[in-house]
Tab-separated table of C-alpha atoms and ligand atoms in Angstrom:
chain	number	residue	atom	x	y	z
A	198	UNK	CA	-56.003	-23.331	15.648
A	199	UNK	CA	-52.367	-23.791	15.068
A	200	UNK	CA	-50.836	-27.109	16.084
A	201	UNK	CA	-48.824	-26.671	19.456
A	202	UNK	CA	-45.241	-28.444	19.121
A	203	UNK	CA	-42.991	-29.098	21.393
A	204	UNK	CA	-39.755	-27.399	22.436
A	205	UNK	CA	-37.965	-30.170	24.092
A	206	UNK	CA	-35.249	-30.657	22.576
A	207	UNK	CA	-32.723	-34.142	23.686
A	208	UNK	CA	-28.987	-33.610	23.284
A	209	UNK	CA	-27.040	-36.534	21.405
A	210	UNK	CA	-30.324	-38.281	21.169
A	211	UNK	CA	-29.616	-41.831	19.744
A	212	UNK	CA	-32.313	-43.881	17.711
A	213	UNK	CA	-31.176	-47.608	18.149
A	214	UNK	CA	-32.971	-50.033	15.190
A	215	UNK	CA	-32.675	-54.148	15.650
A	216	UNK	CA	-33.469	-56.276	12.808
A	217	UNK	CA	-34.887	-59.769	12.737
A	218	UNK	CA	-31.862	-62.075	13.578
A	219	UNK	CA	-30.951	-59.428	16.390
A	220	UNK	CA	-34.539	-60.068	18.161
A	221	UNK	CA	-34.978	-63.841	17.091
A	222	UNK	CA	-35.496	-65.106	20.620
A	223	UNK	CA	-35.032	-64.337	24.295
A	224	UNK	CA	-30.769	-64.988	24.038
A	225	UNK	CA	-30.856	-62.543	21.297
A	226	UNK	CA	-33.057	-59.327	22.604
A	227	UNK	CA	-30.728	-60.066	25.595
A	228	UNK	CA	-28.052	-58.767	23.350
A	229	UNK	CA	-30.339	-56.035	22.570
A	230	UNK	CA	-31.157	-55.415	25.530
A	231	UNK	CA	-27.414	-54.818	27.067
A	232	UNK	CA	-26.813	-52.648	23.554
A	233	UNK	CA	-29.550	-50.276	24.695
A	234	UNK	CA	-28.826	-50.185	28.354
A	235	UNK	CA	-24.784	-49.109	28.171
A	236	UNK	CA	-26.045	-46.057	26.199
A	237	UNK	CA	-28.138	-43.219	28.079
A	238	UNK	CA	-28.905	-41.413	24.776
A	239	UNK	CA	-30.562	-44.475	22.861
A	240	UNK	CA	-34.315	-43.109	23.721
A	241	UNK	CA	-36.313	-44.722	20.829
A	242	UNK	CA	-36.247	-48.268	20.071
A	243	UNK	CA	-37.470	-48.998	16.321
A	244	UNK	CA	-37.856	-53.164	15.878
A	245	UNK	CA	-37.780	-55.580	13.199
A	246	UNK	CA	-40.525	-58.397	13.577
A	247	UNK	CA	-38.252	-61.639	15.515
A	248	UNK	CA	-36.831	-63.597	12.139
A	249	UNK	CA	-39.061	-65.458	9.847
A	250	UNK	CA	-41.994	-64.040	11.562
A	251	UNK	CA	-42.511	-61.533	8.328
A	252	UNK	CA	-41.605	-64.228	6.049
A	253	UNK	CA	-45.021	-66.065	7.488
A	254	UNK	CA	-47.050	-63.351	7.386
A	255	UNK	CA	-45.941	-62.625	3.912
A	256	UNK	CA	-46.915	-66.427	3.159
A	257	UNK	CA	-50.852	-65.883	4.855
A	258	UNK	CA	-51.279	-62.872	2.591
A	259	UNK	CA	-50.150	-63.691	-0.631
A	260	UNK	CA	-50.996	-67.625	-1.036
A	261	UNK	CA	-54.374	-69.348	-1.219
A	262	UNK	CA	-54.002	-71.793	1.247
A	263	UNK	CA	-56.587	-74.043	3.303
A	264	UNK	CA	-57.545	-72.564	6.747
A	265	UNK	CA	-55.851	-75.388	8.094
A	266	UNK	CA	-52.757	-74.660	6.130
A	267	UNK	CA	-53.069	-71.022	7.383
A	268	UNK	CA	-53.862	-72.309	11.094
A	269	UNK	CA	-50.217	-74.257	10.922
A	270	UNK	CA	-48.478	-70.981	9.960
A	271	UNK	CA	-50.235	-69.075	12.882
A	272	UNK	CA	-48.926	-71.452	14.727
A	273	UNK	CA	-45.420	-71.312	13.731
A	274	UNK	CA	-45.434	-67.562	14.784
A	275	UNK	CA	-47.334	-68.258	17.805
A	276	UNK	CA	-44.139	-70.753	19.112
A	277	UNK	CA	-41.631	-67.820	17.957
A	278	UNK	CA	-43.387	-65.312	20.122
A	279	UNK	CA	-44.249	-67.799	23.142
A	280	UNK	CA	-40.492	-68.987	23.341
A	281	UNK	CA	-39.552	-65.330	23.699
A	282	UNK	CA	-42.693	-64.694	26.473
A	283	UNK	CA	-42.215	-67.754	28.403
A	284	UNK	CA	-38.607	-66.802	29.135
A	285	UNK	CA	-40.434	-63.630	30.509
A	286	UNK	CA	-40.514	-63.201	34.464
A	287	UNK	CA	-43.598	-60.886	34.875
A	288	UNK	CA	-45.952	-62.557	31.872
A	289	UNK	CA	-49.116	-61.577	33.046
A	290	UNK	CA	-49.876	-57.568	31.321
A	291	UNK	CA	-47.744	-58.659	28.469
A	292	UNK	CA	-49.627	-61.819	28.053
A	293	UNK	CA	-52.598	-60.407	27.484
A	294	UNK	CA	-51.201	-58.004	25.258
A	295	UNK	CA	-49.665	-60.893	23.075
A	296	UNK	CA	-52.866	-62.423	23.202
A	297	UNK	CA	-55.092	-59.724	21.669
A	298	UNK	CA	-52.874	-59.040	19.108
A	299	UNK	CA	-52.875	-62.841	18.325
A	300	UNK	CA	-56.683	-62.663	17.994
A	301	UNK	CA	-56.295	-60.228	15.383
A	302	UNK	CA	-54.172	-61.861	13.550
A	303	UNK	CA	-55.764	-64.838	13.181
A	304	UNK	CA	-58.958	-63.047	12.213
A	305	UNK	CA	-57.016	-61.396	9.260
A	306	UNK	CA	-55.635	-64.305	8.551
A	307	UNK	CA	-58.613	-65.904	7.801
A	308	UNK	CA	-60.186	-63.115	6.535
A	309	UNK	CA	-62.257	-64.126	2.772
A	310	UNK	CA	-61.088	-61.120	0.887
A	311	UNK	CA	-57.421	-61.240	2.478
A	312	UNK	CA	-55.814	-62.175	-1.038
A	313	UNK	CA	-57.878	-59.210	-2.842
A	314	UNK	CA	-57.373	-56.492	-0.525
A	315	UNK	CA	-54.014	-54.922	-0.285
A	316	UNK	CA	-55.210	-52.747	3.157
A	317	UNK	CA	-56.093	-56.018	4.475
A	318	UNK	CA	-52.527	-57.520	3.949
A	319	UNK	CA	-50.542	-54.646	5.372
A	320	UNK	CA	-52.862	-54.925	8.909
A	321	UNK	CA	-51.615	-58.713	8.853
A	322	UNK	CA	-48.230	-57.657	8.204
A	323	UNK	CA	-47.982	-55.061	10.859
A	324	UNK	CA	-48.199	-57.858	13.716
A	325	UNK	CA	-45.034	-59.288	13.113
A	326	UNK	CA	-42.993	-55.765	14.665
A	327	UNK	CA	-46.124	-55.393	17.124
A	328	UNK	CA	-45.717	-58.425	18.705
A	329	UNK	CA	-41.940	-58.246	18.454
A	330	UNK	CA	-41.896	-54.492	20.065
A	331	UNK	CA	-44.488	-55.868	22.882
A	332	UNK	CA	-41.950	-58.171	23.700
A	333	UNK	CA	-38.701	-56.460	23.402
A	334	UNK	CA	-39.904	-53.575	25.650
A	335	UNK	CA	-40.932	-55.903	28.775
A	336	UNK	CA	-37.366	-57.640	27.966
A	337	UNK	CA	-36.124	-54.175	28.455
A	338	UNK	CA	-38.098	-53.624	31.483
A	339	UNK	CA	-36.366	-57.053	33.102
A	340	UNK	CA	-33.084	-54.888	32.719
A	341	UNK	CA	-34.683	-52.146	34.861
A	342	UNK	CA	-34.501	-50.082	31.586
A	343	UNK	CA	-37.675	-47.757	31.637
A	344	UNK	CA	-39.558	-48.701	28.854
A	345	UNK	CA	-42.868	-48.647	26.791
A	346	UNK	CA	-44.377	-49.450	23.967
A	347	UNK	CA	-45.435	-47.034	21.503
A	348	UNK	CA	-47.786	-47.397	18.075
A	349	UNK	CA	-46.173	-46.126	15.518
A	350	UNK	CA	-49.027	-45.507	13.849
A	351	UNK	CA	-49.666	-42.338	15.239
A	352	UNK	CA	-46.667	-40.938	14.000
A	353	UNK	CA	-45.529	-42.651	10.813
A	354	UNK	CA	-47.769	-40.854	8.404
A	355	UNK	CA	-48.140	-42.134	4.636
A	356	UNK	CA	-50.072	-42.209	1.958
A	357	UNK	CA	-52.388	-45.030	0.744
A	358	UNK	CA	-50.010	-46.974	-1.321
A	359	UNK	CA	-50.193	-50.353	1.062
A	360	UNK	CA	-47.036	-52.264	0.620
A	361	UNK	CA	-44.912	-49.219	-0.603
A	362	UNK	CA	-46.203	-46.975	1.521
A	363	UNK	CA	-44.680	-43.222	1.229
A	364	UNK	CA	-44.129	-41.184	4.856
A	365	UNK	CA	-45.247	-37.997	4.723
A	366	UNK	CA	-42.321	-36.099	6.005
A	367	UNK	CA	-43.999	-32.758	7.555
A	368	UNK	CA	-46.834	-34.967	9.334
A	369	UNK	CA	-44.170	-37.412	10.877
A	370	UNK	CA	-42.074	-34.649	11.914
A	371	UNK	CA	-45.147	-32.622	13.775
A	372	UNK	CA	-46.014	-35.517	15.178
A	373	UNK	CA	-42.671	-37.112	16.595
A	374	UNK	CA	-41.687	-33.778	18.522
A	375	UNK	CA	-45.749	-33.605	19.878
A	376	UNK	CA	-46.255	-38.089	20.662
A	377	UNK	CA	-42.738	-38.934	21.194
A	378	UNK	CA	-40.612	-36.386	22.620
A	379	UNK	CA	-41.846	-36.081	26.154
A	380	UNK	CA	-41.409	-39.328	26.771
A	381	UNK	CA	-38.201	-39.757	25.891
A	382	UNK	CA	-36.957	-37.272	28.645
A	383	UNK	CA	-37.241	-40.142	30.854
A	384	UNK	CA	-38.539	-43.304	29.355
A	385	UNK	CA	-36.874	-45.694	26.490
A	386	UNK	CA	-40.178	-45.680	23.890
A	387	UNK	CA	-39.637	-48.954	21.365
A	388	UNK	CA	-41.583	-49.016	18.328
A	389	UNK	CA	-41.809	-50.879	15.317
A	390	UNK	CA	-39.978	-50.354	11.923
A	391	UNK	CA	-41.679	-50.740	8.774
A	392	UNK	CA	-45.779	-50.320	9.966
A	393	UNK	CA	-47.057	-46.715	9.277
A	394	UNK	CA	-50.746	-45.423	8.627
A	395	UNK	CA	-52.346	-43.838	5.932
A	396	UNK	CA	-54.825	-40.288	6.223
A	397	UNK	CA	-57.956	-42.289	7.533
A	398	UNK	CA	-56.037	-43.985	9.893
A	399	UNK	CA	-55.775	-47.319	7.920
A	400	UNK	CA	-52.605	-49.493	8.655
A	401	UNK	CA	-49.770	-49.229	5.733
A	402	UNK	CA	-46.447	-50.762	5.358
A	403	UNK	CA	-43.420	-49.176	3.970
A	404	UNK	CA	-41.757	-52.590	1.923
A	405	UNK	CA	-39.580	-55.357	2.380
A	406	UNK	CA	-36.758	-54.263	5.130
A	407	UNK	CA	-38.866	-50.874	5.813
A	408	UNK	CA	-37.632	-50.416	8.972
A	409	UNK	CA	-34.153	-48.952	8.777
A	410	UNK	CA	-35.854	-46.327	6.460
A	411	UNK	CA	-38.907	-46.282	9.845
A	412	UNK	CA	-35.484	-45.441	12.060
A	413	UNK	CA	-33.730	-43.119	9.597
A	414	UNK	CA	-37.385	-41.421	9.554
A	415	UNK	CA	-37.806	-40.953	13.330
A	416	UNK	CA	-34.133	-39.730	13.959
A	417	UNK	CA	-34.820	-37.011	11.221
A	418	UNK	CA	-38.179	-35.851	12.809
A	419	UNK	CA	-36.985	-35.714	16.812
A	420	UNK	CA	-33.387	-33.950	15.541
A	421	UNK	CA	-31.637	-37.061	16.662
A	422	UNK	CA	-27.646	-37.029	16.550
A	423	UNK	CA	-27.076	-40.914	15.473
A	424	UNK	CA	-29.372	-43.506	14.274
A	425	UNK	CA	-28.021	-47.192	14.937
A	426	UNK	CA	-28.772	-50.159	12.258
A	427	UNK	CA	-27.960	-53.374	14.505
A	428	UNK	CA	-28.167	-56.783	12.822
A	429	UNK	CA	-25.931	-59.955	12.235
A	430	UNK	CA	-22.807	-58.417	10.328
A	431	UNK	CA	-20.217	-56.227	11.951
A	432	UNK	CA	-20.713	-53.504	9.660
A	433	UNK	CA	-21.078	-52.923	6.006
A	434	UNK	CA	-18.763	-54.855	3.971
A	435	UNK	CA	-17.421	-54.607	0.756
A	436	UNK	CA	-19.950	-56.889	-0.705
A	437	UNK	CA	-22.220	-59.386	0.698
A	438	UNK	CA	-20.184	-61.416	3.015
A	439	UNK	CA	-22.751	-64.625	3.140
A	440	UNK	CA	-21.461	-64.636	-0.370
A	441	UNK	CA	-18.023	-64.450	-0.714
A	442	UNK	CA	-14.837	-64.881	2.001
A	443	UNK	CA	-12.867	-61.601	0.478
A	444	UNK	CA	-15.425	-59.204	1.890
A	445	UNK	CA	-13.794	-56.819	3.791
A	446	UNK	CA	-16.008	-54.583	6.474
A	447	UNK	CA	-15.350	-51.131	6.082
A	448	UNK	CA	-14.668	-48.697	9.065
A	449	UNK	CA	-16.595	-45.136	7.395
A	450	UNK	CA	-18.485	-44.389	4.367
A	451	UNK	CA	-20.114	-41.114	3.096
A	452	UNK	CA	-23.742	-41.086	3.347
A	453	UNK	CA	-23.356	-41.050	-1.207
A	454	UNK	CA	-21.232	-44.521	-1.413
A	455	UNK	CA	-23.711	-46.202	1.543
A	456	UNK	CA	-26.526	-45.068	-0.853
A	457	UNK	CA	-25.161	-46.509	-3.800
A	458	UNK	CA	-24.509	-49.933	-2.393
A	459	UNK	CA	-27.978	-49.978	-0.926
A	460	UNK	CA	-29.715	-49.198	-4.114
A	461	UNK	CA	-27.433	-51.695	-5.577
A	462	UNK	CA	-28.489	-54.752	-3.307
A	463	UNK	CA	-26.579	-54.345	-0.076
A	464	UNK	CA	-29.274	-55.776	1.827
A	465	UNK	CA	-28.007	-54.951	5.059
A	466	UNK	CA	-29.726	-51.348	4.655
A	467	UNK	CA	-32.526	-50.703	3.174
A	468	UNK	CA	-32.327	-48.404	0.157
A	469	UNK	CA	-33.969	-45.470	1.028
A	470	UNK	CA	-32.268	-44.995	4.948
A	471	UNK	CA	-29.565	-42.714	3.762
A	472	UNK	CA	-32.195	-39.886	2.399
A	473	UNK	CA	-33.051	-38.395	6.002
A	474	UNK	CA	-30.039	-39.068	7.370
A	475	UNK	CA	-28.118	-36.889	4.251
A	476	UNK	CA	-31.055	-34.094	4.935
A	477	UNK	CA	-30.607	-33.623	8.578
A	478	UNK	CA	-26.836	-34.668	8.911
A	479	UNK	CA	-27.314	-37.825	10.852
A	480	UNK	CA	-24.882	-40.204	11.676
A	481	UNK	CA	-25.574	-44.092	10.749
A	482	UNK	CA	-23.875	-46.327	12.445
A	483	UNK	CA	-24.292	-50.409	11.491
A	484	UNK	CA	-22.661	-52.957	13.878
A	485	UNK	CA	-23.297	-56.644	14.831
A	486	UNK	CA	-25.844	-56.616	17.921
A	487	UNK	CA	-24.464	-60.407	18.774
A	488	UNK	CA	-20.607	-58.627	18.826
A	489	UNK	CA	-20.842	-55.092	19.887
A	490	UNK	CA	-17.662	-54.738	20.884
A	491	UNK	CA	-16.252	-55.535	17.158
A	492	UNK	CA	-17.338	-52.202	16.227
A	493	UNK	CA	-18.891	-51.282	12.799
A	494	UNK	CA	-19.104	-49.056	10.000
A	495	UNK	CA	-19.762	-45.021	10.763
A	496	UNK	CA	-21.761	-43.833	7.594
A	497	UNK	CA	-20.894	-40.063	7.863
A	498	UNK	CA	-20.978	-36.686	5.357
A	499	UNK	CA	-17.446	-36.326	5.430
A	500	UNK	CA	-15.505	-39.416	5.597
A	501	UNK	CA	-11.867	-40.074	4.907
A	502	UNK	CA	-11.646	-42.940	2.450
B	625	ADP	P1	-31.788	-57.239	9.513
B	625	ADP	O1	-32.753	-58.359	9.723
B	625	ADP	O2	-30.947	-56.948	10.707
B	625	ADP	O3	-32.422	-56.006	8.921
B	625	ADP	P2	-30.836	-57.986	6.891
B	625	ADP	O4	-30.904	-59.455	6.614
B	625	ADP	O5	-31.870	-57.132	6.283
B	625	ADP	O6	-30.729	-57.787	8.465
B	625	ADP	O7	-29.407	-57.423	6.440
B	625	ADP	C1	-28.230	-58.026	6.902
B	625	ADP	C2	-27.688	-58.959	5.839
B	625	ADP	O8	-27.327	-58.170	4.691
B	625	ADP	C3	-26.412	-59.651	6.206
B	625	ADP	O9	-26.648	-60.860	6.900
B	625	ADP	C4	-25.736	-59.876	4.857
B	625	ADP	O10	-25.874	-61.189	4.408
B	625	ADP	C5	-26.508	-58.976	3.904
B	625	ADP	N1	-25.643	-58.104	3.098
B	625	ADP	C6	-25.734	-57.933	1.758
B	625	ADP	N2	-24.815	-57.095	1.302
B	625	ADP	C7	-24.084	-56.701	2.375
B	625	ADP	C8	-22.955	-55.817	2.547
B	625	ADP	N3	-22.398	-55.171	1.531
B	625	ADP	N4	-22.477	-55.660	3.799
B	625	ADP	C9	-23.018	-56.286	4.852
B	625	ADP	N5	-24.081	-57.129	4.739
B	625	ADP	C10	-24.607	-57.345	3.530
B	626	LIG	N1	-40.118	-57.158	9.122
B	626	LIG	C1	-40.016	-56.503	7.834
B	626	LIG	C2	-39.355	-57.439	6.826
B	626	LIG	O1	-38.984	-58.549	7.167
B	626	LIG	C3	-39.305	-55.188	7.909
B	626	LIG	C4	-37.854	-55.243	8.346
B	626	LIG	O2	-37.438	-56.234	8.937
B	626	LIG	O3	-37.145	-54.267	8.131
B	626	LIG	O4	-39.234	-57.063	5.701
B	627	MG	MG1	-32.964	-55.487	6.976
């Protein structure tokens, strides 16, 4: 039987991504929060894990520690996430939510074979934008923005190479328009950057700073217009401007020169973002979500400079 898809289609849809810094704590998804709300096309939500949060994971997968080593990082994501929570004013649903996936973790975490199996360290890794995307949607909902969360797992389709992942275009395209489009008619659906699954269903991860390339993905499957990249700089600069004082931001780039800088260690996207956007015509945007108002750079075909 063929596969039915669906025929909604969203004018100006907008895909909103927020990275690390952006959903660090409760002050900061605020930011997010107010980013989302002021624009009725931003539909789908793609998160970062909240900051260091990946870094720790990363850590519990790839070092032989002692479990009581590995039961003090746990812990130092568990008071990242519970700041954010206990700022929360209906805890309960999401609590247990938070909670589950906290069991999980922890067995991975002390899983035997976790330093031999690479399937085993991309399920650990996936927690970090599970929990964050748990959180940031009931943040959402405290700003009477409809929202849910959604796994992107049934959507982000890949191949079995765990920590470099590779999406499988025609699956995640089929299965965006069938999952995520209805829901976007008249909810705000945030899901994490950066986790996908394999063919049997097995959790996969796409590599270091995956999830701008998760957004870029998910714009170019629902036919969105724009796809937004917010973080801590006001746009793409120059060069690195935690480096040097003469970076300049720049207003507009072509979706070519935003490629080359990426490939060429502009961390603030990750390398691969600008290949869906260049195939369906997407506009990036990447702004500052702590100073929206300072604009940012508009990563376009045609651009002037
Ligand atoms: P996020 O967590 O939001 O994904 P990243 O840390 O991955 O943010 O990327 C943002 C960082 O990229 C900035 O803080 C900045 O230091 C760094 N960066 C490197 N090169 C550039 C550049 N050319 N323009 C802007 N930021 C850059
Ligand atoms: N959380 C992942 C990382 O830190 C993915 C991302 O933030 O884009 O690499
Ligand atoms: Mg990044």
């Amino acid at each position: 039987m063929k596969k039915k898809v669906s025929h909604i289609a969203l004018n100006n849809l907008n895909v909103a991504k927020f990275g690390g810094t952006s959903l660090a704590n409760f002050v900061a998804m605020q930011n997010c929060a107010k980013i989302v709300k002021n624009n009725p096309n931003t539909k789908l939500v793609v998160v970062s894990a909240s900051a260091g949060v990946t870094n720790l994971l990363v850590d519990i997968a790839h070092t032989a520690m002692s479990k009581q080593q590995i039961k003090q990082k746990l812990a130092e994501i568990d008071n990242i996430q519970q700041a954010i929570l206990q700022a929360l004013e209906n805890v309960d649903e999401v609590e247990a939510k938070l909670q589950q996936l906290q069991s999980s973790l922890s067995d991975l975490a002390l899983h035997e074979e976790m330093l031999h199996r690479a399937d085993l360290k991309d399920a650990l890794l996936s927690h970090g934008e599970r929990m964050s995307s748990l959180l940031f949607s009931a943040v959402l909902n405290q700003f009477d923005v409809k929202a849910e969360n959604f796994d992107v797992r049934n959507v982000l389709k890949t191949d079995s190479e765990f920590g470099q992942a590779v999406p499988n275009l025609d699956q995640i395209s089929v299965a965006a328009k069938q999952l995520m489009l209805p829901s976007l008619v008249n909810t705000v659906l945030v899901t994490q950057g950066f986790v996908g699954s394999d063919q049997q269903g097995n959790t996969t991860t796409l590599g270091r700073g995956g999830s701008d390339f998760t957004a870029a993905l998910l714009a170019e499957g629902l036919g969105a217009e724009t796809c937004e990249i917010w973080t801590d700089v006001i746009g793409v600069y120059t060069t690195d401007p935690r480096i040097t004082d003469a970076a300049r931001p720049l207003p507009e780039l072509s979706f070519e020169e935003a490629a080359e800088m990426a490939t060429f260690g502009a961390k603030v996207l990750h390398p691969a973002t600008m290949e869906p956007a260049l195939r369906q015509n997407i506009k990036v945007f990447v702004g500052s979500s702590k100073e929206p108002e300072k604009g940012g750079t508009w990563i376009i075909r045609d651009c002037e400079t």
